[in-house]
Amino acid sequence: MDTLLKLLAVLTLIWGGWMYFKNADYDTELKKIHNELKVAEQEFSDAQAAYDAEVKKREALSGEVNALKENNKELRKEIALKAKEERERAIQERRELLEAERKAQAEESEKERQHRIALLDREKQFEKEEKEQDEASRKEEEAQMAAERSEWEKRRSKKKEEQEDQLLQEMIEISAQVMGRYLASSASVPGDVNDYGQIEKLKYNWTRYVQACIDAAKKGDSKRFEKFGRMLLNVAHSLNRVSKGQNTHCINDATDFLSEGRKILKAKKQLSKDNP
Amino acid sequence: MDKFINIGLIVVIIASIFGGRYYYSQNLNLGLCIENTQKKIESLRKEITATKSKVNTLGIRQLNNEKSRLEKQQEQLKTKLESI
């Protein structure tokens, strides 16, 4: 029993002592851990302070950035405004310059127009004078030409008359020759006394038709000439018939007369064609 | 004599039991306290790491770059304004 008590007392004493020493260890460890905690808390507060400082710095930077942005925005506005003003000023200057140029151009064109008008007036005056001179010279020329023409007409008519007279003279001579031949042949016309009146009538007609042919030739009327020429030829045939075929020379004479007359008419026509 | 010794042994035993019990409970509390403190320290260290990493996410460098860019831009704009 004593031994058991002693053993128990020793065991409880050992356990109590062990607990006591362990408690001391725990105390030491707790103190150590508290120190670590303090250090950690200090580090945490430092980190937090640094973070807060960074946040403040960021806010400050953000504020500066925003201020710079605003400032730049204002500067851009100012630049745009100034550029607009500059542009408007340039436009105004250009407008004024253009206006001045336009005015100068208008003045120049007005001067040019006046000059042109003066030139035109001078030209018109010159043309008028020239026209008057031309008109005067033309009138003079016309008068001269008219005088020349009238003179030439006179000469021509005179010449024509002379030619006509000559032709007519020739014709008359031919006619006279024919008439003479006819008269010579008619004197030898045999026949009855009863036929004498008819022969006279035919002779009268012969003379008349010859005269008509001469007049027609004188006038240049070929139609009339041919008409009276045919009638003259009929008279010649009648004379030949009345003389019972003994006066064929009358027909030949009339034919010659007519051919001569035709030649004269042709010459006359040629003359009038050459000298219109 | 033995009786007194036995009584003394019993007292020692009782005192040792109570003392041991007291220190035992103390040790338990201290153990819990140490454990909690260690957890707290650990969480604090995590917080510190998180706070330090949060600083990087603030974008101070970008803001500095932006600021320098805007300052250059401002200079250019001022030059342009003076040139107009």
mmCIF file of C-alpha atoms in Angstrom:
data_model
loop_
_atom_site.group_PDB
_atom_site.id
_atom_site.type_symbol
_atom_site.label_atom_id
_atom_site.label_comp_id
_atom_site.label_asym_id
_atom_site.label_seq_id
_atom_site.Cartn_x
_atom_site.Cartn_y
_atom_site.Cartn_z
ATOM 1 C CA MET A 1 0.000 0.000 0.000
ATOM 2 C CA ASP A 2 2.777 2.398 0.933
ATOM 3 C CA THR A 3 4.691 1.452 -2.130
ATOM 4 C CA LEU A 4 1.621 1.935 -4.292
ATOM 5 C CA LEU A 5 1.045 5.327 -2.725
ATOM 6 C CA LYS A 6 4.642 6.254 -3.201
ATOM 7 C CA LEU A 7 4.530 5.115 -6.829
ATOM 8 C CA LEU A 8 1.313 6.991 -7.428
ATOM 9 C CA ALA A 9 2.741 10.065 -5.729
ATOM 10 C CA VAL A 10 5.866 9.837 -7.891
ATOM 11 C CA LEU A 11 3.804 9.300 -11.045
ATOM 12 C CA THR A 12 1.436 12.162 -10.277
ATOM 13 C CA LEU A 13 4.376 14.337 -9.413
ATOM 14 C CA ILE A 14 6.130 13.482 -12.660
ATOM 15 C CA TRP A 15 2.915 14.113 -14.654
ATOM 16 C CA GLY A 16 2.335 17.418 -12.809
ATOM 17 C CA GLY A 17 5.943 18.438 -13.349
ATOM 18 C CA TRP A 18 5.825 17.446 -17.001
ATOM 19 C CA MET A 19 2.618 19.477 -17.410
ATOM 20 C CA TYR A 20 4.281 22.415 -15.726
ATOM 21 C CA PHE A 21 7.330 22.313 -17.985
ATOM 22 C CA LYS A 22 5.184 21.800 -21.008
ATOM 23 C CA ASN A 23 3.229 24.842 -19.963
ATOM 24 C CA ALA A 24 6.453 26.790 -19.866
ATOM 25 C CA ASP A 25 7.289 25.623 -23.374
ATOM 26 C CA TYR A 26 3.853 26.611 -24.575
ATOM 27 C CA ASP A 27 4.329 30.016 -22.990
ATOM 28 C CA THR A 28 7.623 30.475 -24.784
ATOM 29 C CA GLU A 29 6.157 29.343 -28.062
ATOM 30 C CA LEU A 30 3.167 31.561 -27.575
ATOM 31 C CA LYS A 31 5.392 34.549 -26.947
ATOM 32 C CA LYS A 32 7.345 33.696 -30.060
ATOM 33 C CA ILE A 33 4.223 33.342 -32.145
ATOM 34 C CA HIS A 34 2.918 36.629 -30.738
ATOM 35 C CA ASN A 35 6.076 38.281 -31.899
ATOM 36 C CA GLU A 36 5.603 36.742 -35.324
ATOM 37 C CA LEU A 37 2.032 37.964 -35.293
ATOM 38 C CA LYS A 38 3.162 41.460 -34.451
ATOM 39 C CA VAL A 39 5.692 41.329 -37.265
ATOM 40 C CA ALA A 40 3.021 40.041 -39.649
ATOM 41 C CA GLU A 41 0.621 42.716 -38.509
ATOM 42 C CA GLN A 42 3.298 45.334 -39.015
ATOM 43 C CA GLU A 43 4.025 43.975 -42.457
ATOM 44 C CA PHE A 44 0.320 43.927 -43.228
ATOM 45 C CA SER A 45 -0.126 47.489 -42.056
ATOM 46 C CA ASP A 46 2.931 48.488 -44.108
ATOM 47 C CA ALA A 47 1.521 46.723 -47.140
ATOM 48 C CA GLN A 48 -1.848 48.329 -46.569
ATOM 49 C CA ALA A 49 -0.205 51.719 -46.145
ATOM 50 C CA ALA A 50 1.788 51.155 -49.317
ATOM 51 C CA TYR A 51 -1.370 50.084 -51.093
ATOM 52 C CA ASP A 52 -3.206 53.155 -49.791
ATOM 53 C CA ALA A 53 -0.291 55.309 -50.917
ATOM 54 C CA GLU A 54 -0.384 53.659 -54.338
ATOM 55 C CA VAL A 55 -4.134 54.184 -54.496
ATOM 56 C CA LYS A 56 -3.675 57.832 -53.607
ATOM 57 C CA LYS A 57 -0.906 58.091 -56.160
ATOM 58 C CA ARG A 58 -3.128 56.464 -58.730
ATOM 59 C CA GLU A 59 -5.930 58.849 -57.895
ATOM 60 C CA ALA A 60 -3.538 61.754 -58.208
ATOM 61 C CA LEU A 61 -2.226 60.383 -61.513
ATOM 62 C CA SER A 62 -5.725 59.779 -62.705
ATOM 63 C CA GLY A 63 -6.605 63.340 -61.810
ATOM 64 C CA GLU A 64 -3.544 64.610 -63.660
ATOM 65 C CA VAL A 65 -4.386 62.455 -66.687
ATOM 66 C CA ASN A 66 -7.942 63.726 -66.669
ATOM 67 C CA ALA A 67 -6.695 67.281 -66.303
ATOM 68 C CA LEU A 68 -4.293 66.721 -69.210
ATOM 69 C CA LYS A 69 -7.093 65.235 -71.266
ATOM 70 C CA GLU A 70 -9.301 68.218 -70.536
ATOM 71 C CA ASN A 71 -6.454 70.562 -71.266
ATOM 72 C CA ASN A 72 -5.732 68.807 -74.558
ATOM 73 C CA LYS A 73 -9.392 68.910 -75.387
ATOM 74 C CA GLU A 74 -9.443 72.643 -74.745
ATOM 75 C CA LEU A 75 -6.303 73.051 -76.800
ATOM 76 C CA ARG A 76 -7.881 71.111 -79.657
ATOM 77 C CA LYS A 77 -10.970 73.270 -79.443
ATOM 78 C CA GLU A 78 -8.802 76.359 -79.435
ATOM 79 C CA ILE A 79 -6.808 75.056 -82.395
ATOM 80 C CA ALA A 80 -9.995 74.243 -84.283
ATOM 81 C CA LEU A 81 -11.383 77.683 -83.493
ATOM 82 C CA LYS A 82 -8.174 79.375 -84.486
ATOM 83 C CA ALA A 83 -7.926 77.264 -87.646
ATOM 84 C CA LYS A 84 -11.510 78.128 -88.463
ATOM 85 C CA GLU A 85 -10.795 81.811 -87.922
ATOM 86 C CA GLU A 86 -7.656 81.499 -90.005
ATOM 87 C CA ARG A 87 -9.576 79.695 -92.725
ATOM 88 C CA GLU A 88 -12.328 82.289 -92.674
ATOM 89 C CA ARG A 89 -9.732 85.034 -92.776
ATOM 90 C CA ALA A 90 -8.021 83.314 -95.720
ATOM 91 C CA ILE A 91 -11.369 82.886 -97.443
ATOM 92 C CA GLN A 92 -12.180 86.531 -96.819
ATOM 93 C CA GLU A 93 -8.773 87.588 -98.111
ATOM 94 C CA ARG A 94 -9.198 85.389 -101.174
ATOM 95 C CA ARG A 95 -12.690 86.772 -101.683
ATOM 96 C CA GLU A 96 -11.370 90.318 -101.448
ATOM 97 C CA LEU A 97 -8.538 89.433 -103.790
ATOM 98 C CA LEU A 98 -10.955 87.859 -106.244
ATOM 99 C CA GLU A 99 -13.227 90.868 -105.942
ATOM 100 C CA ALA A 100 -10.291 93.169 -106.636
ATOM 101 C CA GLU A 101 -9.238 90.985 -109.556
ATOM 102 C CA ARG A 102 -12.791 90.958 -110.862
ATOM 103 C CA LYS A 103 -12.991 94.730 -110.561
ATOM 104 C CA ALA A 104 -9.660 95.120 -112.305
ATOM 105 C CA GLN A 105 -10.775 92.681 -114.972
ATOM 106 C CA ALA A 106 -14.073 94.510 -115.366
ATOM 107 C CA GLU A 107 -12.237 97.806 -115.692
ATOM 108 C CA GLU A 108 -9.852 96.249 -118.143
ATOM 109 C CA SER A 109 -12.681 94.723 -120.154
ATOM 110 C CA GLU A 110 -14.557 98.042 -120.037
ATOM 111 C CA LYS A 111 -11.449 99.793 -121.333
ATOM 112 C CA GLU A 112 -11.047 97.131 -123.955
ATOM 113 C CA ARG A 113 -14.701 97.465 -124.896
ATOM 114 C CA GLN A 114 -14.368 101.232 -125.178
ATOM 115 C CA HIS A 115 -11.256 100.763 -127.242
ATOM 116 C CA ARG A 116 -13.029 98.215 -129.424
ATOM 117 C CA ILE A 117 -16.018 100.519 -129.805
ATOM 118 C CA ALA A 118 -13.675 103.337 -130.784
ATOM 119 C CA LEU A 119 -11.945 101.018 -133.220
ATOM 120 C CA LEU A 120 -15.291 99.886 -134.595
ATOM 121 C CA ASP A 121 -16.408 103.496 -134.914
ATOM 122 C CA ARG A 122 -13.208 104.320 -136.689
ATOM 123 C CA GLU A 123 -13.596 101.270 -138.851
ATOM 124 C CA LYS A 124 -17.202 102.161 -139.604
ATOM 125 C CA GLN A 125 -16.166 105.699 -140.407
ATOM 126 C CA PHE A 126 -13.388 104.380 -142.582
ATOM 127 C CA GLU A 127 -15.783 101.913 -144.232
ATOM 128 C CA LYS A 128 -18.294 104.707 -144.741
ATOM 129 C CA GLU A 129 -15.653 106.893 -146.298
ATOM 130 C CA GLU A 130 -14.425 103.976 -148.355
ATOM 131 C CA LYS A 131 -17.969 103.181 -149.363
ATOM 132 C CA GLU A 132 -18.585 106.772 -150.324
ATOM 133 C CA GLN A 133 -15.354 106.798 -152.266
ATOM 134 C CA ASP A 134 -16.273 103.480 -153.846
ATOM 135 C CA GLU A 135 -19.736 104.760 -154.582
ATOM 136 C CA ALA A 136 -18.324 107.910 -156.116
ATOM 137 C CA SER A 137 -15.750 105.979 -158.114
ATOM 138 C CA ARG A 138 -18.394 103.447 -159.089
ATOM 139 C CA LYS A 139 -20.722 106.196 -160.183
ATOM 140 C CA GLU A 140 -17.892 107.802 -162.041
ATOM 141 C CA GLU A 141 -16.982 104.469 -163.588
ATOM 142 C CA GLU A 142 -20.614 103.788 -164.380
ATOM 143 C CA ALA A 143 -20.969 107.210 -165.912
ATOM 144 C CA GLN A 144 -17.784 106.628 -167.819
ATOM 145 C CA MET A 145 -18.944 103.164 -168.803
ATOM 146 C CA ALA A 146 -22.345 104.539 -169.751
ATOM 147 C CA ALA A 147 -20.692 107.223 -171.790
ATOM 148 C CA GLU A 148 -18.391 104.644 -173.362
ATOM 149 C CA ARG A 149 -21.287 102.331 -173.883
ATOM 150 C CA SER A 150 -23.448 104.986 -175.415
ATOM 151 C CA GLU A 151 -20.528 105.981 -177.580
ATOM 152 C CA TRP A 152 -19.934 102.356 -178.457
ATOM 153 C CA GLU A 153 -23.664 101.907 -179.060
ATOM 154 C CA LYS A 154 -23.624 104.874 -181.279
ATOM 155 C CA ARG A 155 -20.607 103.531 -183.108
ATOM 156 C CA ARG A 156 -22.099 100.081 -183.273
ATOM 157 C CA SER A 157 -25.506 101.303 -184.477
ATOM 158 C CA LYS A 158 -23.737 103.482 -186.960
ATOM 159 C CA LYS A 159 -21.646 100.559 -188.106
ATOM 160 C CA LYS A 160 -24.662 98.323 -188.100
ATOM 161 C CA GLU A 161 -26.612 100.797 -190.077
ATOM 162 C CA GLU A 162 -23.737 101.102 -192.466
ATOM 163 C CA GLN A 163 -23.519 97.319 -192.746
ATOM 164 C CA GLU A 164 -27.254 97.022 -193.089
ATOM 165 C CA ASP A 165 -27.281 99.744 -195.641
ATOM 166 C CA GLN A 166 -24.500 97.972 -197.463
ATOM 167 C CA LEU A 167 -26.338 94.663 -197.293
ATOM 168 C CA LEU A 168 -29.550 96.228 -198.329
ATOM 169 C CA GLN A 169 -27.739 97.948 -201.082
ATOM 170 C CA GLU A 170 -26.345 94.634 -202.208
ATOM 171 C CA MET A 171 -29.761 93.058 -201.899
ATOM 172 C CA ILE A 172 -31.332 95.851 -203.790
ATOM 173 C CA GLU A 173 -28.725 95.498 -206.456
ATOM 174 C CA ILE A 174 -29.339 91.787 -206.645
ATOM 175 C CA SER A 175 -33.035 92.419 -206.661
ATOM 176 C CA ALA A 176 -32.578 95.003 -209.368
ATOM 177 C CA GLN A 177 -30.547 92.531 -211.320
ATOM 178 C CA VAL A 178 -33.224 89.908 -210.870
ATOM 179 C CA MET A 179 -35.893 92.434 -211.707
ATOM 180 C CA GLY A 180 -33.911 93.442 -214.739
ATOM 181 C CA ARG A 181 -33.597 89.840 -215.766
ATOM 182 C CA TYR A 182 -37.246 89.312 -215.118
ATOM 183 C CA LEU A 183 -38.202 92.399 -217.082
ATOM 184 C CA ALA A 184 -36.039 91.214 -219.920
ATOM 185 C CA SER A 185 -37.620 87.797 -219.840
ATOM 186 C CA SER A 186 -41.169 89.087 -219.397
ATOM 187 C CA ALA A 187 -40.719 91.255 -222.490
ATOM 188 C CA SER A 188 -40.252 88.131 -224.443
ATOM 189 C CA VAL A 189 -43.233 86.397 -222.899
ATOM 190 C CA PRO A 190 -45.380 84.996 -225.704
ATOM 191 C CA GLY A 191 -49.125 84.636 -225.211
ATOM 192 C CA ASP A 192 -52.574 85.746 -226.049
ATOM 193 C CA VAL A 193 -53.805 89.301 -225.679
ATOM 194 C CA ASN A 194 -56.291 87.916 -223.205
ATOM 195 C CA ASP A 195 -53.460 86.833 -221.016
ATOM 196 C CA TYR A 196 -51.901 90.260 -220.994
ATOM 197 C CA GLY A 197 -53.945 91.470 -218.004
ATOM 198 C CA GLN A 198 -52.997 88.395 -216.021
ATOM 199 C CA ILE A 199 -49.315 88.894 -216.835
ATOM 200 C CA GLU A 200 -49.519 92.496 -215.690
ATOM 201 C CA LYS A 201 -51.210 91.379 -212.528
ATOM 202 C CA LEU A 202 -48.492 88.823 -211.942
ATOM 203 C CA LYS A 203 -45.788 91.409 -212.650
ATOM 204 C CA TYR A 204 -47.423 93.751 -210.187
ATOM 205 C CA ASN A 205 -47.502 90.945 -207.642
ATOM 206 C CA TRP A 206 -43.864 90.104 -208.413
ATOM 207 C CA THR A 207 -42.869 93.712 -207.714
ATOM 208 C CA ARG A 208 -44.920 93.798 -204.556
ATOM 209 C CA TYR A 209 -43.563 90.535 -203.195
ATOM 210 C CA VAL A 210 -40.010 91.516 -204.046
ATOM 211 C CA GLN A 211 -40.545 94.761 -202.140
ATOM 212 C CA ALA A 212 -42.112 92.854 -199.201
ATOM 213 C CA CYS A 213 -39.143 90.453 -199.204
ATOM 214 C CA ILE A 214 -36.757 93.437 -199.188
ATOM 215 C CA ASP A 215 -38.669 95.030 -196.263
ATOM 216 C CA ALA A 216 -38.647 91.747 -194.333
ATOM 217 C CA ALA A 217 -34.919 91.363 -194.971
ATOM 218 C CA LYS A 218 -34.424 94.960 -193.841
ATOM 219 C CA LYS A 219 -36.249 94.242 -190.591
ATOM 220 C CA GLY A 220 -34.580 90.864 -190.189
ATOM 221 C CA ASP A 221 -37.962 89.114 -190.142
ATOM 222 C CA SER A 222 -37.123 85.763 -191.652
ATOM 223 C CA LYS A 223 -40.668 84.437 -191.179
ATOM 224 C CA ARG A 224 -42.176 87.226 -193.258
ATOM 225 C CA PHE A 225 -39.354 86.885 -195.742
ATOM 226 C CA GLU A 226 -40.070 83.162 -196.195
ATOM 227 C CA LYS A 227 -43.793 83.825 -196.527
ATOM 228 C CA PHE A 228 -43.387 86.430 -199.279
ATOM 229 C CA GLY A 229 -40.590 84.339 -200.768
ATOM 230 C CA ARG A 230 -42.986 81.431 -201.245
ATOM 231 C CA MET A 231 -45.554 83.739 -202.742
ATOM 232 C CA LEU A 232 -42.865 85.132 -205.075
ATOM 233 C CA LEU A 233 -41.987 81.579 -206.101
ATOM 234 C CA ASN A 234 -45.688 80.912 -206.818
ATOM 235 C CA VAL A 235 -45.820 84.026 -208.948
ATOM 236 C CA ALA A 236 -42.729 82.766 -210.854
ATOM 237 C CA HIS A 237 -44.417 79.400 -211.439
ATOM 238 C CA SER A 238 -47.585 81.176 -212.562
ATOM 239 C CA LEU A 239 -45.589 83.298 -214.986
ATOM 240 C CA ASN A 240 -43.928 80.154 -216.337
ATOM 241 C CA ARG A 241 -47.270 78.484 -216.668
ATOM 242 C CA VAL A 242 -48.894 81.473 -218.354
ATOM 243 C CA SER A 243 -46.019 81.617 -220.845
ATOM 244 C CA LYS A 244 -46.479 77.900 -221.377
ATOM 245 C CA GLY A 245 -43.125 76.810 -220.089
ATOM 246 C CA GLN A 246 -41.054 79.441 -221.804
ATOM 247 C CA ASN A 247 -40.157 81.395 -218.643
ATOM 248 C CA THR A 248 -38.404 78.811 -216.476
ATOM 249 C CA HIS A 249 -35.690 81.449 -215.881
ATOM 250 C CA CYS A 250 -38.270 83.311 -213.745
ATOM 251 C CA ILE A 251 -38.362 80.380 -211.345
ATOM 252 C CA ASN A 252 -34.547 80.245 -211.312
ATOM 253 C CA ASP A 253 -34.401 84.000 -210.744
ATOM 254 C CA ALA A 254 -36.873 83.800 -207.873
ATOM 255 C CA THR A 255 -34.917 80.903 -206.346
ATOM 256 C CA ASP A 256 -31.660 82.827 -206.674
ATOM 257 C CA PHE A 257 -33.329 85.903 -205.250
ATOM 258 C CA LEU A 258 -34.583 83.949 -202.271
ATOM 259 C CA SER A 259 -31.229 82.244 -201.694
ATOM 260 C CA GLU A 260 -29.534 85.612 -201.849
ATOM 261 C CA GLY A 261 -32.112 86.986 -199.419
ATOM 262 C CA ARG A 262 -31.490 84.082 -197.097
ATOM 263 C CA LYS A 263 -27.781 84.763 -197.216
ATOM 264 C CA ILE A 264 -28.481 88.379 -196.309
ATOM 265 C CA LEU A 265 -30.744 87.325 -193.431
ATOM 266 C CA LYS A 266 -28.113 84.918 -192.200
ATOM 267 C CA ALA A 267 -25.470 87.652 -192.377
ATOM 268 C CA LYS A 268 -27.791 90.006 -190.522
ATOM 269 C CA LYS A 269 -28.452 87.425 -187.853
ATOM 270 C CA GLN A 270 -24.741 86.841 -187.486
ATOM 271 C CA LEU A 271 -24.202 90.560 -187.181
ATOM 272 C CA SER A 272 -26.821 90.927 -184.451
ATOM 273 C CA LYS A 273 -25.297 87.940 -182.643
ATOM 274 C CA ASP A 274 -21.806 89.406 -182.791
ATOM 275 C CA ASN A 275 -22.956 92.868 -181.722
ATOM 276 C CA PRO A 276 -25.785 92.447 -179.191
ATOM 277 C CA MET B 1 4.968 8.080 11.239
ATOM 278 C CA ASP B 2 3.848 6.034 8.332
ATOM 279 C CA LYS B 3 0.458 7.552 8.665
ATOM 280 C CA PHE B 4 1.825 11.033 8.351
ATOM 281 C CA ILE B 5 3.937 9.941 5.416
ATOM 282 C CA ASN B 6 0.935 8.423 3.766
ATOM 283 C CA ILE B 7 -1.085 11.541 4.395
ATOM 284 C CA GLY B 8 1.764 13.566 2.977
ATOM 285 C CA LEU B 9 1.949 11.273 -0.047
ATOM 286 C CA ILE B 10 -1.782 11.609 -0.539
ATOM 287 C CA VAL B 11 -1.523 15.392 -0.328
ATOM 288 C CA VAL B 12 1.309 15.301 -2.820
ATOM 289 C CA ILE B 13 -0.734 13.071 -5.070
ATOM 290 C CA ILE B 14 -3.796 15.356 -4.822
ATOM 291 C CA ALA B 15 -1.724 18.470 -5.295
ATOM 292 C CA SER B 16 0.072 16.913 -8.230
ATOM 293 C CA ILE B 17 -3.236 15.856 -9.793
ATOM 294 C CA PHE B 18 -4.783 19.327 -9.386
ATOM 295 C CA GLY B 19 -1.625 21.088 -10.424
ATOM 296 C CA GLY B 20 -1.209 18.779 -13.393
ATOM 297 C CA ARG B 21 -4.853 19.193 -14.277
ATOM 298 C CA TYR B 22 -4.518 22.971 -14.111
ATOM 299 C CA TYR B 23 -1.433 23.016 -16.279
ATOM 300 C CA TYR B 24 -3.019 20.509 -18.617
ATOM 301 C CA SER B 25 -5.984 22.758 -19.209
ATOM 302 C CA GLN B 26 -3.609 25.686 -19.510
ATOM 303 C CA ASN B 27 -1.599 23.800 -22.068
ATOM 304 C CA LEU B 28 -4.760 22.993 -24.030
ATOM 305 C CA ASN B 29 -5.717 26.681 -24.079
ATOM 306 C CA LEU B 30 -2.216 27.674 -25.036
ATOM 307 C CA GLY B 31 -2.204 25.089 -27.804
ATOM 308 C CA LEU B 32 -5.459 26.437 -29.176
ATOM 309 C CA CYS B 33 -4.185 29.975 -28.831
ATOM 310 C CA ILE B 34 -0.974 29.087 -30.650
ATOM 311 C CA GLU B 35 -2.924 27.360 -33.383
ATOM 312 C CA ASN B 36 -5.246 30.337 -33.791
ATOM 313 C CA THR B 37 -2.348 32.746 -33.821
ATOM 314 C CA GLN B 38 -0.575 30.699 -36.449
ATOM 315 C CA LYS B 39 -3.737 30.698 -38.558
ATOM 316 C CA LYS B 40 -3.988 34.439 -38.090
ATOM 317 C CA ILE B 41 -0.368 34.916 -39.091
ATOM 318 C CA GLU B 42 -0.981 32.765 -42.130
ATOM 319 C CA SER B 43 -4.034 34.727 -43.117
ATOM 320 C CA LEU B 44 -2.124 37.966 -42.566
ATOM 321 C CA ARG B 45 0.647 36.781 -44.835
ATOM 322 C CA LYS B 46 -1.963 35.912 -47.441
ATOM 323 C CA GLU B 47 -3.475 39.361 -47.028
ATOM 324 C CA ILE B 48 -0.027 40.932 -47.389
ATOM 325 C CA THR B 49 0.564 38.950 -50.599
ATOM 326 C CA ALA B 50 -2.862 39.887 -51.872
ATOM 327 C CA THR B 51 -2.315 43.566 -51.023
ATOM 328 C CA LYS B 52 1.068 43.565 -52.738
ATOM 329 C CA SER B 53 -0.454 41.918 -55.802
ATOM 330 C CA LYS B 54 -3.351 44.405 -55.690
ATOM 331 C CA VAL B 55 -0.818 47.222 -56.041
ATOM 332 C CA ASN B 56 0.212 45.793 -59.407
ATOM 333 C CA THR B 57 -3.371 45.787 -60.582
ATOM 334 C CA LEU B 58 -3.793 49.503 -59.966
ATOM 335 C CA GLY B 59 -2.214 50.306 -63.327
ATOM 336 C CA ILE B 60 0.157 52.997 -62.114
ATOM 337 C CA ARG B 61 2.583 52.267 -64.932
ATOM 338 C CA GLN B 62 -0.117 52.555 -67.539
ATOM 339 C CA LEU B 63 -1.260 55.796 -65.973
ATOM 340 C CA ASN B 64 2.306 57.079 -66.030
ATOM 341 C CA ASN B 65 2.612 56.125 -69.689
ATOM 342 C CA GLU B 66 -0.719 57.771 -70.424
ATOM 343 C CA LYS B 67 0.411 60.884 -68.557
ATOM 344 C CA SER B 68 3.667 61.126 -70.505
ATOM 345 C CA ARG B 69 1.790 60.567 -73.761
ATOM 346 C CA LEU B 70 -0.710 63.266 -72.899
ATOM 347 C CA GLU B 71 2.102 65.637 -71.903
ATOM 348 C CA LYS B 72 3.788 65.075 -75.265
ATOM 349 C CA GLN B 73 0.488 65.578 -76.988
ATOM 350 C CA GLN B 74 -0.028 68.780 -75.057
ATOM 351 C CA GLU B 75 3.371 70.048 -76.153
ATOM 352 C CA GLN B 76 2.551 69.208 -79.761
ATOM 353 C CA LEU B 77 -0.811 70.934 -79.503
ATOM 354 C CA LYS B 78 0.786 74.002 -77.979
ATOM 355 C CA THR B 79 3.336 74.106 -80.783
ATOM 356 C CA LYS B 80 0.582 73.718 -83.335
ATOM 357 C CA LEU B 81 -1.449 76.467 -81.707
ATOM 358 C CA GLU B 82 1.524 78.802 -81.733
ATOM 359 C CA SER B 83 2.238 77.980 -85.363
ATOM 360 C CA ILE B 84 -1.278 78.852 -86.517
#
